[in-house]
mmCIF file of C-alpha atoms in Angstrom:
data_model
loop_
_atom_site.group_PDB
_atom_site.id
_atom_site.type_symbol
_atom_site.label_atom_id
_atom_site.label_comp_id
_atom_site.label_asym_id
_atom_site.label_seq_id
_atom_site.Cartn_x
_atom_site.Cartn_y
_atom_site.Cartn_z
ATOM 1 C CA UNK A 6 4.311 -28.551 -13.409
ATOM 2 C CA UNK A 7 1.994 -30.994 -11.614
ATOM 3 C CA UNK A 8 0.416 -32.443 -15.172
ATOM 4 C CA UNK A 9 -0.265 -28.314 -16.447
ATOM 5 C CA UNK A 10 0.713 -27.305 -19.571
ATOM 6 C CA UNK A 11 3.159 -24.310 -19.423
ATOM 7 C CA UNK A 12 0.117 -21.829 -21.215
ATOM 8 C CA UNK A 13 -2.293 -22.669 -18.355
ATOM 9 C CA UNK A 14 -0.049 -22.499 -15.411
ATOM 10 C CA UNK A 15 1.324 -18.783 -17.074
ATOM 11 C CA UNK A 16 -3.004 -17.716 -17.231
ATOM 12 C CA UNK A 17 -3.634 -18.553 -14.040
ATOM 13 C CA UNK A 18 -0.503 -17.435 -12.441
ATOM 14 C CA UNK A 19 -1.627 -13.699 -14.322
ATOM 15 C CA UNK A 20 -4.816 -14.106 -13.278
ATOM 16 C CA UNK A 21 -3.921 -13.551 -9.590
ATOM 17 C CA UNK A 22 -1.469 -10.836 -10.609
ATOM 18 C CA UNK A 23 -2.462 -6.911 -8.810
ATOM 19 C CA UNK A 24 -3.002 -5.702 -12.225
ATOM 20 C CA UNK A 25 -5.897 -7.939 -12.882
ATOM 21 C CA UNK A 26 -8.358 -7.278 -9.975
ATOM 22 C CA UNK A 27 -10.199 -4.674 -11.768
ATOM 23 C CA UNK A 28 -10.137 -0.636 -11.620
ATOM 24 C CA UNK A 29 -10.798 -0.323 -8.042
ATOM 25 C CA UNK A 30 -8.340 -2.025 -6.377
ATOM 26 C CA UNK A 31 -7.227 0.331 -3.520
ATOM 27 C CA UNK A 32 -3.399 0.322 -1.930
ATOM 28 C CA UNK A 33 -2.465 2.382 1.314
ATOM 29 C CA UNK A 34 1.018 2.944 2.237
ATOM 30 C CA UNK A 35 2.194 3.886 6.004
ATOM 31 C CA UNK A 36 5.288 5.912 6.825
ATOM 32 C CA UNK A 37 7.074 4.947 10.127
ATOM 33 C CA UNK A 38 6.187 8.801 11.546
ATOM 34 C CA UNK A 39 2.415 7.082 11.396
ATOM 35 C CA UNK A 40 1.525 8.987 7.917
ATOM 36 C CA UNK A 41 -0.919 7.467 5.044
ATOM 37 C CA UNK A 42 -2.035 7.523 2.342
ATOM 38 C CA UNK A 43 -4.462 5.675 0.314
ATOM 39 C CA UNK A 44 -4.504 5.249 -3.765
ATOM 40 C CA UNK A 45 -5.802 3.085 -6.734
ATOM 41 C CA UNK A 46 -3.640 0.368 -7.902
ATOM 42 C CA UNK A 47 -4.607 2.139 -11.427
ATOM 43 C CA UNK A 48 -2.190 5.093 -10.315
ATOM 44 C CA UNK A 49 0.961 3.068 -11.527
ATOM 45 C CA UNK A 50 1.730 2.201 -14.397
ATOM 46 C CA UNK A 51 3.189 -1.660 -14.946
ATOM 47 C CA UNK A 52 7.277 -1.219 -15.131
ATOM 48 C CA UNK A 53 9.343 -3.021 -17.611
ATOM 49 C CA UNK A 54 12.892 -3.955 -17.069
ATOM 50 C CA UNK A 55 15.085 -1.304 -16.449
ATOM 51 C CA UNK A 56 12.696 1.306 -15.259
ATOM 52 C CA UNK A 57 13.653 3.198 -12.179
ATOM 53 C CA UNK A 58 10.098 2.844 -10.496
ATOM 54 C CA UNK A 59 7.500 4.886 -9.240
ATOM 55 C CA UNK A 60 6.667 7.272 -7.128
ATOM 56 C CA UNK A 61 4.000 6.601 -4.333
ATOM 57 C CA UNK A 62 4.720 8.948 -1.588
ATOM 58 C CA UNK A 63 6.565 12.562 -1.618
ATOM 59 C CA UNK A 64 9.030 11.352 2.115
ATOM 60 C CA UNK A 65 10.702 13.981 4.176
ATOM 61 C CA UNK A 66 11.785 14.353 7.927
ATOM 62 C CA UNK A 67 8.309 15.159 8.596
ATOM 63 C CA UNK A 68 6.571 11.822 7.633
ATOM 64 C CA UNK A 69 9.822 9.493 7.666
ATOM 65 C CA UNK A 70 10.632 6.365 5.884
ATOM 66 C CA UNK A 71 7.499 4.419 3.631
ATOM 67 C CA UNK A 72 7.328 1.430 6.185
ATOM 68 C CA UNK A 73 4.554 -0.723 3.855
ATOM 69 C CA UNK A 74 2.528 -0.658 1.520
ATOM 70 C CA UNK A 75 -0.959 -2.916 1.577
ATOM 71 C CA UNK A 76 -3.154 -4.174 -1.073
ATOM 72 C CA UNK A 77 -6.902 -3.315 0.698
ATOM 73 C CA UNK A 78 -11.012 -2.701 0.018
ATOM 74 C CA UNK A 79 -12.835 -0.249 0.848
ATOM 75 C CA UNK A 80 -14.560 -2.420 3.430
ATOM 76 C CA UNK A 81 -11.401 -3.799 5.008
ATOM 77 C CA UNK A 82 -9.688 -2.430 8.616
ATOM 78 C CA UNK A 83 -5.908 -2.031 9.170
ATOM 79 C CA UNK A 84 -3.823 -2.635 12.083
ATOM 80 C CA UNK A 85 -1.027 0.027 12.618
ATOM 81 C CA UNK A 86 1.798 -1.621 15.106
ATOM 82 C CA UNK A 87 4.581 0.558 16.580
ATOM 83 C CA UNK A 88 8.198 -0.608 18.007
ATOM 84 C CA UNK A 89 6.860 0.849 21.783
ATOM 85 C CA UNK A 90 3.874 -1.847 21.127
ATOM 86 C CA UNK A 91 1.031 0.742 20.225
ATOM 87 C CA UNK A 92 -1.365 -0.243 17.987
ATOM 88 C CA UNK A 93 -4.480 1.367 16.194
ATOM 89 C CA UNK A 94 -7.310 0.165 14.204
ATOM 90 C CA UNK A 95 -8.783 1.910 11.316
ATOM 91 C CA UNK A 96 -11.542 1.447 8.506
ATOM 92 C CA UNK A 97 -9.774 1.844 5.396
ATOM 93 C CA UNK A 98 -12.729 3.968 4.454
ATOM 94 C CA UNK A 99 -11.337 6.618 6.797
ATOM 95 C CA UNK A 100 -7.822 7.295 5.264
ATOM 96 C CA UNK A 101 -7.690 10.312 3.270
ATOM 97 C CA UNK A 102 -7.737 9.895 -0.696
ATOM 98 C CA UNK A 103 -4.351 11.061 -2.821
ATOM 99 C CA UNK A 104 -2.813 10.319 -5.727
ATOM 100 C CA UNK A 105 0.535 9.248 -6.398
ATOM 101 C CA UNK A 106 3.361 11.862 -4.683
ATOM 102 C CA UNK A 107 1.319 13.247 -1.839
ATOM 103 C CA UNK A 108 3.530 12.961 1.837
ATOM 104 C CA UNK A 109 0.115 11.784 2.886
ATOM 105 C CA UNK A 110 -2.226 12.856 6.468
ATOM 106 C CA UNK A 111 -1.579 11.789 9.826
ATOM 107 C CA UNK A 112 -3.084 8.320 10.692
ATOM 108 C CA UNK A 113 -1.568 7.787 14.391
ATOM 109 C CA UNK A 114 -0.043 9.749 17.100
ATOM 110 C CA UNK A 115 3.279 8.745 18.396
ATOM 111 C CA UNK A 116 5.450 9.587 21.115
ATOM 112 C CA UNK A 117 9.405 10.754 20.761
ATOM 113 C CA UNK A 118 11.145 7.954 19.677
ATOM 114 C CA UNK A 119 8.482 5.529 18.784
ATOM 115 C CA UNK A 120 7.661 4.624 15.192
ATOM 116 C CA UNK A 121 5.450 2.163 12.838
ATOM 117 C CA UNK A 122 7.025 -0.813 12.058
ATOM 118 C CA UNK A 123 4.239 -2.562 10.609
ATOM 119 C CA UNK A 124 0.235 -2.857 9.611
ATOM 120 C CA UNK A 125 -1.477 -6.165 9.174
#
């Protein structure tokens, strides 16, 4: 454990954890039909072993699969990339609020047969 003690290594491994970058730490998730949404990381509560999760985004046939979810600020930008090689930038500022369950609003346009495969 490169000379550590076990106690220190387990502190600062927790201190880099999601849960411990304070109240206002802001996730977005993209659907592959180019939908978003963005929420506090506060929204969900920490799972234990054996839970069956949680729910971030209500998904039908109109918004399609979650395709990522992304750890952001408020000042940061997003790249949305699509499988036909569109891609978008947008201030994080500018995607719509929601809490948890929402199918989100429409970040990107795409044409029949295209979809999101990532954001960076």
């Amino acid at each position: 454990m490169n000379g550590q003690e076990p106690q220190q290594v387990a502190e600062e491994q927790k201190a880099g954890t999601p849960d411990n970058r304070g109240p206002n730490v802001q996730v977005v998730f993209v659907t592959s039909l180019g939908f978003g949404i963005r929420t506090t990381l506060a929204e969900f509560r920490k799972a234990h072993r054996g839970t069956k999760g949680t729910k971030a985004m209500t998904l039908t046939d109109k918004n399609g699969t979650l395709v990522t979810a992304k750890v952001v600020n408020e000042n940061d930008d997003i790249s949305i990339v699509t499988k036909m090689g569109q891609t978008g930038i947008f201030p994080v500022s500018e995607i719509r609020w929601g809490h948890r369950g929402p199918s989100g609003t429409k970040l990107i346009s795409l044409v029949e047969g295209d979809e999101v495969v990532a954001i960076i």
